[in-house]
């Protein structure tokens, strides 16, 4: 018989226990738990082609992104999730871009 993990549990980590006061900060901290810096530097939270993008980076693991989204809903409610989803996506994508830039500057 297969045992199910409690909601918010990823391996030994309970992402619902992340001490964040709003969905954006929660998402950014959860990304640090679920994704390596290398993964974040090579992808986007949700691949959305933006004006001026020649080729969008591939999306991060959709299952992990879904886990973060579900945890935001569970922690802050669906209304706040829907209200802040565009800002969460923008900030998460910006985090990936910032990590990419920092890594690129280290190699130059």
Short mmCIF file of N, CA and C in Angstrom, two decimals:
data_model
loop_
_atom_site.label_atom_id
_atom_site.label_comp_id
_atom_site.label_asym_id
_atom_site.label_seq_id
_atom_site.Cartn_x
_atom_site.Cartn_y
_atom_site.Cartn_z
N UNK A 1 0.84 -1.18 0.00
CA UNK A 1 0.00 0.00 0.00
C UNK A 1 0.89 1.25 0.00
N UNK A 2 0.58 2.19 -0.86
CA UNK A 2 1.36 3.41 -1.02
C UNK A 2 0.93 4.45 0.02
N UNK A 3 1.91 5.03 0.71
CA UNK A 3 1.58 6.07 1.68
C UNK A 3 1.69 7.43 1.02
N UNK A 4 0.74 8.29 1.33
CA UNK A 4 0.75 9.63 0.77
C UNK A 4 1.40 10.59 1.75
N UNK A 5 2.14 11.56 1.20
CA UNK A 5 2.74 12.58 2.04
C UNK A 5 1.66 13.59 2.40
N UNK A 6 1.76 14.18 3.59
CA UNK A 6 0.83 15.25 3.93
C UNK A 6 1.00 16.43 2.99
N UNK A 7 -0.06 17.22 2.76
CA UNK A 7 0.07 18.38 1.88
C UNK A 7 1.19 19.31 2.36
N UNK A 8 1.99 19.79 1.43
CA UNK A 8 3.08 20.68 1.77
C UNK A 8 4.40 19.98 2.06
N UNK A 9 4.38 18.67 2.20
CA UNK A 9 5.61 17.94 2.50
C UNK A 9 6.31 17.56 1.19
N UNK A 10 7.58 17.92 1.12
CA UNK A 10 8.43 17.55 -0.01
C UNK A 10 9.60 16.82 0.62
N UNK A 11 9.62 15.52 0.50
CA UNK A 11 10.65 14.74 1.19
C UNK A 11 10.51 14.97 2.67
N UNK A 12 11.55 15.50 3.29
CA UNK A 12 11.55 15.78 4.72
C UNK A 12 11.18 17.23 5.03
N UNK A 13 10.88 18.02 4.00
CA UNK A 13 10.66 19.45 4.18
C UNK A 13 9.17 19.78 4.07
N UNK A 14 8.68 20.55 5.04
CA UNK A 14 7.30 21.03 5.01
C UNK A 14 7.32 22.46 4.50
N UNK A 15 7.03 22.66 3.22
CA UNK A 15 7.12 24.02 2.67
C UNK A 15 6.04 24.93 3.25
N UNK A 16 4.97 24.36 3.79
CA UNK A 16 3.95 25.21 4.42
C UNK A 16 4.49 25.90 5.67
N UNK A 17 5.58 25.41 6.21
CA UNK A 17 6.17 26.00 7.41
C UNK A 17 7.11 27.17 7.08
N UNK A 18 7.27 27.49 5.82
CA UNK A 18 8.13 28.61 5.42
C UNK A 18 7.55 29.89 6.02
N UNK A 19 8.37 30.65 6.77
CA UNK A 19 7.86 31.85 7.44
C UNK A 19 7.80 33.05 6.50
N UNK A 20 6.75 33.18 5.75
CA UNK A 20 6.58 34.31 4.84
C UNK A 20 5.21 34.93 5.08
N UNK A 21 5.15 36.24 4.96
CA UNK A 21 3.92 36.95 5.28
C UNK A 21 3.03 37.23 4.08
N UNK A 22 3.53 36.96 2.88
CA UNK A 22 2.70 37.18 1.70
C UNK A 22 3.06 36.14 0.63
N UNK A 23 2.18 35.95 -0.36
CA UNK A 23 2.41 34.92 -1.37
C UNK A 23 3.70 35.09 -2.17
N UNK A 24 4.11 36.32 -2.45
CA UNK A 24 5.32 36.54 -3.23
C UNK A 24 6.55 36.05 -2.46
N UNK A 25 6.68 36.49 -1.22
CA UNK A 25 7.83 36.07 -0.41
C UNK A 25 7.80 34.57 -0.18
N UNK A 26 6.61 34.02 0.01
CA UNK A 26 6.48 32.58 0.20
C UNK A 26 7.00 31.84 -1.02
N UNK A 27 6.58 32.27 -2.20
CA UNK A 27 7.00 31.62 -3.44
C UNK A 27 8.52 31.69 -3.61
N UNK A 28 9.11 32.86 -3.38
CA UNK A 28 10.55 33.02 -3.56
C UNK A 28 11.33 32.13 -2.61
N UNK A 29 10.86 32.01 -1.37
CA UNK A 29 11.54 31.15 -0.41
C UNK A 29 11.32 29.67 -0.74
N UNK A 30 10.12 29.32 -1.20
CA UNK A 30 9.85 27.93 -1.58
C UNK A 30 10.70 27.52 -2.78
N UNK A 31 10.95 28.45 -3.69
CA UNK A 31 11.81 28.15 -4.83
C UNK A 31 13.21 27.76 -4.37
N UNK A 32 13.71 28.44 -3.33
CA UNK A 32 15.04 28.11 -2.80
C UNK A 32 15.08 26.70 -2.23
N UNK A 33 13.93 26.24 -1.73
CA UNK A 33 13.86 24.89 -1.15
C UNK A 33 13.74 23.83 -2.25
N UNK A 34 12.92 24.11 -3.26
CA UNK A 34 12.60 23.08 -4.26
C UNK A 34 13.52 23.05 -5.48
N UNK A 35 14.18 24.17 -5.78
CA UNK A 35 15.00 24.23 -6.99
C UNK A 35 16.43 24.59 -6.64
N UNK A 36 17.36 24.01 -7.38
CA UNK A 36 18.76 24.40 -7.21
C UNK A 36 18.97 25.74 -7.92
N UNK A 37 20.05 26.42 -7.58
CA UNK A 37 20.37 27.69 -8.24
C UNK A 37 20.61 27.45 -9.74
N UNK A 38 21.19 26.31 -10.06
CA UNK A 38 21.43 25.99 -11.47
C UNK A 38 20.11 25.84 -12.22
N UNK A 39 19.16 25.13 -11.62
CA UNK A 39 17.84 24.98 -12.26
C UNK A 39 17.20 26.34 -12.50
N UNK A 40 17.25 27.20 -11.47
CA UNK A 40 16.62 28.51 -11.60
C UNK A 40 17.31 29.37 -12.64
N UNK A 41 18.64 29.23 -12.77
CA UNK A 41 19.36 30.06 -13.74
C UNK A 41 19.05 29.66 -15.18
N UNK A 42 18.60 28.44 -15.38
CA UNK A 42 18.35 27.96 -16.74
C UNK A 42 16.87 27.95 -17.12
N UNK A 43 16.00 28.37 -16.20
CA UNK A 43 14.58 28.30 -16.51
C UNK A 43 13.82 29.52 -16.03
N UNK A 44 12.52 29.43 -16.15
CA UNK A 44 11.60 30.46 -15.67
C UNK A 44 10.56 29.76 -14.82
N UNK A 45 9.99 30.51 -13.88
CA UNK A 45 8.94 29.94 -13.02
C UNK A 45 7.81 29.41 -13.90
N UNK A 46 7.31 30.27 -14.73
CA UNK A 46 6.34 29.87 -15.75
C UNK A 46 6.77 30.57 -17.02
N UNK A 47 7.06 29.81 -18.03
CA UNK A 47 7.58 30.39 -19.27
C UNK A 47 6.49 31.18 -19.96
N UNK A 48 6.66 32.48 -19.94
CA UNK A 48 5.74 33.37 -20.61
C UNK A 48 6.59 34.25 -21.51
N UNK A 49 6.27 34.26 -22.75
CA UNK A 49 7.04 35.08 -23.68
C UNK A 49 6.71 36.55 -23.43
N UNK A 50 7.74 37.32 -23.16
CA UNK A 50 7.56 38.73 -22.89
C UNK A 50 8.05 39.55 -24.07
N UNK A 51 7.56 40.76 -24.17
CA UNK A 51 7.97 41.64 -25.25
C UNK A 51 9.49 41.76 -25.26
N UNK A 52 10.09 41.54 -26.39
CA UNK A 52 11.54 41.66 -26.52
C UNK A 52 12.28 40.34 -26.34
N UNK A 53 11.60 39.32 -25.81
CA UNK A 53 12.26 38.01 -25.66
C UNK A 53 12.46 37.39 -27.03
N UNK A 54 13.67 36.97 -27.29
CA UNK A 54 13.92 36.26 -28.55
C UNK A 54 13.53 34.81 -28.41
N UNK A 55 14.04 34.19 -27.38
CA UNK A 55 13.65 32.81 -27.09
C UNK A 55 13.42 32.70 -25.59
N UNK A 56 12.23 32.33 -25.18
CA UNK A 56 11.97 32.23 -23.75
C UNK A 56 12.72 31.03 -23.15
N UNK A 57 13.17 31.20 -21.91
CA UNK A 57 13.80 30.09 -21.21
C UNK A 57 12.73 29.02 -20.95
N UNK A 58 13.14 27.78 -20.85
CA UNK A 58 12.16 26.72 -20.59
C UNK A 58 11.59 26.87 -19.17
N UNK A 59 10.39 26.39 -18.96
CA UNK A 59 9.81 26.49 -17.62
C UNK A 59 10.53 25.55 -16.64
N UNK A 60 10.51 25.93 -15.37
CA UNK A 60 11.00 25.04 -14.32
C UNK A 60 10.06 23.84 -14.24
N UNK A 61 10.45 22.82 -13.50
CA UNK A 61 9.66 21.61 -13.36
C UNK A 61 8.21 21.96 -12.99
N UNK A 62 7.26 21.68 -13.89
CA UNK A 62 5.87 22.08 -13.66
C UNK A 62 5.26 21.44 -12.40
N UNK A 63 5.71 20.25 -12.03
CA UNK A 63 5.18 19.61 -10.83
C UNK A 63 5.58 20.40 -9.58
N UNK A 64 6.84 20.83 -9.53
CA UNK A 64 7.29 21.61 -8.38
C UNK A 64 6.61 22.98 -8.34
N UNK A 65 6.43 23.59 -9.51
CA UNK A 65 5.74 24.87 -9.58
C UNK A 65 4.31 24.70 -9.08
N UNK A 66 3.67 23.61 -9.48
CA UNK A 66 2.30 23.33 -9.03
C UNK A 66 2.25 23.13 -7.51
N UNK A 67 3.26 22.48 -6.96
CA UNK A 67 3.34 22.28 -5.51
C UNK A 67 3.39 23.64 -4.81
N UNK A 68 4.20 24.56 -5.35
CA UNK A 68 4.29 25.89 -4.75
C UNK A 68 2.95 26.61 -4.87
N UNK A 69 2.33 26.57 -6.05
CA UNK A 69 1.03 27.22 -6.24
C UNK A 69 -0.02 26.66 -5.28
N UNK A 70 -0.06 25.34 -5.16
CA UNK A 70 -1.02 24.70 -4.25
C UNK A 70 -0.76 25.10 -2.80
N UNK A 71 0.52 25.21 -2.43
CA UNK A 71 0.85 25.61 -1.07
C UNK A 71 0.44 27.06 -0.81
N UNK A 72 0.60 27.92 -1.81
CA UNK A 72 0.15 29.32 -1.67
C UNK A 72 -1.36 29.35 -1.44
N UNK A 73 -2.10 28.56 -2.23
CA UNK A 73 -3.56 28.51 -2.08
C UNK A 73 -3.94 28.02 -0.68
N UNK A 74 -3.26 26.97 -0.24
CA UNK A 74 -3.57 26.39 1.07
C UNK A 74 -3.25 27.38 2.19
N UNK A 75 -2.15 28.09 2.05
CA UNK A 75 -1.70 28.99 3.11
C UNK A 75 -2.42 30.33 3.11
N UNK A 76 -2.67 30.90 1.93
CA UNK A 76 -3.20 32.26 1.85
C UNK A 76 -4.62 32.36 1.28
N UNK A 77 -5.14 31.26 0.73
CA UNK A 77 -6.50 31.26 0.17
C UNK A 77 -6.50 31.51 -1.32
N UNK A 78 -7.53 31.00 -1.96
CA UNK A 78 -7.63 31.09 -3.43
C UNK A 78 -7.81 32.53 -3.90
N UNK A 79 -8.54 33.35 -3.13
CA UNK A 79 -8.77 34.73 -3.56
C UNK A 79 -7.46 35.51 -3.63
N UNK A 80 -6.64 35.40 -2.59
CA UNK A 80 -5.36 36.10 -2.58
C UNK A 80 -4.41 35.51 -3.63
N UNK A 81 -4.49 34.20 -3.83
CA UNK A 81 -3.67 33.58 -4.87
C UNK A 81 -4.02 34.18 -6.23
N UNK A 82 -5.31 34.24 -6.56
CA UNK A 82 -5.74 34.78 -7.85
C UNK A 82 -5.35 36.25 -8.00
N UNK A 83 -5.45 36.99 -6.91
CA UNK A 83 -5.13 38.41 -6.93
C UNK A 83 -3.64 38.66 -7.14
N UNK A 84 -2.80 37.82 -6.55
CA UNK A 84 -1.35 38.05 -6.58
C UNK A 84 -0.61 37.19 -7.61
N UNK A 85 -1.30 36.29 -8.30
CA UNK A 85 -0.63 35.37 -9.23
C UNK A 85 0.25 36.07 -10.26
N UNK A 86 -0.20 37.16 -10.89
CA UNK A 86 0.69 37.81 -11.86
C UNK A 86 1.97 38.36 -11.21
N UNK A 87 1.84 38.94 -10.02
CA UNK A 87 3.01 39.48 -9.32
C UNK A 87 3.94 38.35 -8.88
N UNK A 88 3.36 37.25 -8.41
CA UNK A 88 4.16 36.09 -8.00
C UNK A 88 4.97 35.60 -9.20
N UNK A 89 4.32 35.44 -10.34
CA UNK A 89 5.00 34.96 -11.54
C UNK A 89 6.12 35.92 -11.96
N UNK A 90 5.83 37.22 -11.96
CA UNK A 90 6.84 38.22 -12.34
C UNK A 90 8.06 38.16 -11.42
N UNK A 91 7.81 38.13 -10.12
CA UNK A 91 8.91 38.12 -9.16
C UNK A 91 9.71 36.83 -9.22
N UNK A 92 9.01 35.71 -9.41
CA UNK A 92 9.69 34.42 -9.51
C UNK A 92 10.54 34.36 -10.78
N UNK A 93 10.00 34.85 -11.90
CA UNK A 93 10.78 34.90 -13.13
C UNK A 93 11.97 35.84 -13.00
N UNK A 94 11.77 36.95 -12.27
CA UNK A 94 12.86 37.90 -12.06
C UNK A 94 13.96 37.26 -11.23
N UNK A 95 13.58 36.45 -10.24
CA UNK A 95 14.57 35.75 -9.42
C UNK A 95 15.42 34.84 -10.31
N UNK A 96 14.78 34.12 -11.22
CA UNK A 96 15.53 33.25 -12.14
C UNK A 96 16.48 34.08 -13.00
N UNK A 97 16.01 35.21 -13.50
CA UNK A 97 16.85 36.08 -14.34
C UNK A 97 18.03 36.63 -13.56
N UNK A 98 17.78 37.03 -12.31
CA UNK A 98 18.86 37.57 -11.48
C UNK A 98 19.93 36.52 -11.21
N UNK A 99 19.51 35.31 -10.94
CA UNK A 99 20.48 34.23 -10.68
C UNK A 99 21.29 33.96 -11.95
N UNK A 100 20.61 33.94 -13.10
CA UNK A 100 21.31 33.75 -14.37
C UNK A 100 22.36 34.85 -14.57
N UNK A 101 21.98 36.10 -14.34
CA UNK A 101 22.90 37.23 -14.53
C UNK A 101 24.10 37.13 -13.61
N UNK A 102 23.86 36.80 -12.34
CA UNK A 102 24.96 36.68 -11.39
C UNK A 102 25.92 35.57 -11.80
N UNK A 103 25.39 34.44 -12.26
CA UNK A 103 26.26 33.33 -12.67
C UNK A 103 27.03 33.68 -13.93
N UNK A 104 26.40 34.38 -14.85
CA UNK A 104 27.06 34.78 -16.09
C UNK A 104 28.18 35.77 -15.80
N UNK A 105 27.94 36.70 -14.87
CA UNK A 105 28.95 37.69 -14.53
C UNK A 105 30.14 37.06 -13.82
N UNK A 106 29.93 35.98 -13.07
CA UNK A 106 31.03 35.30 -12.38
C UNK A 106 31.97 34.64 -13.39
N UNK A 107 31.43 34.16 -14.50
CA UNK A 107 32.25 33.44 -15.48
C UNK A 107 33.00 34.38 -16.41
N UNK A 108 32.60 35.65 -16.44
CA UNK A 108 33.26 36.60 -17.36
C UNK A 108 34.49 37.18 -16.75
#
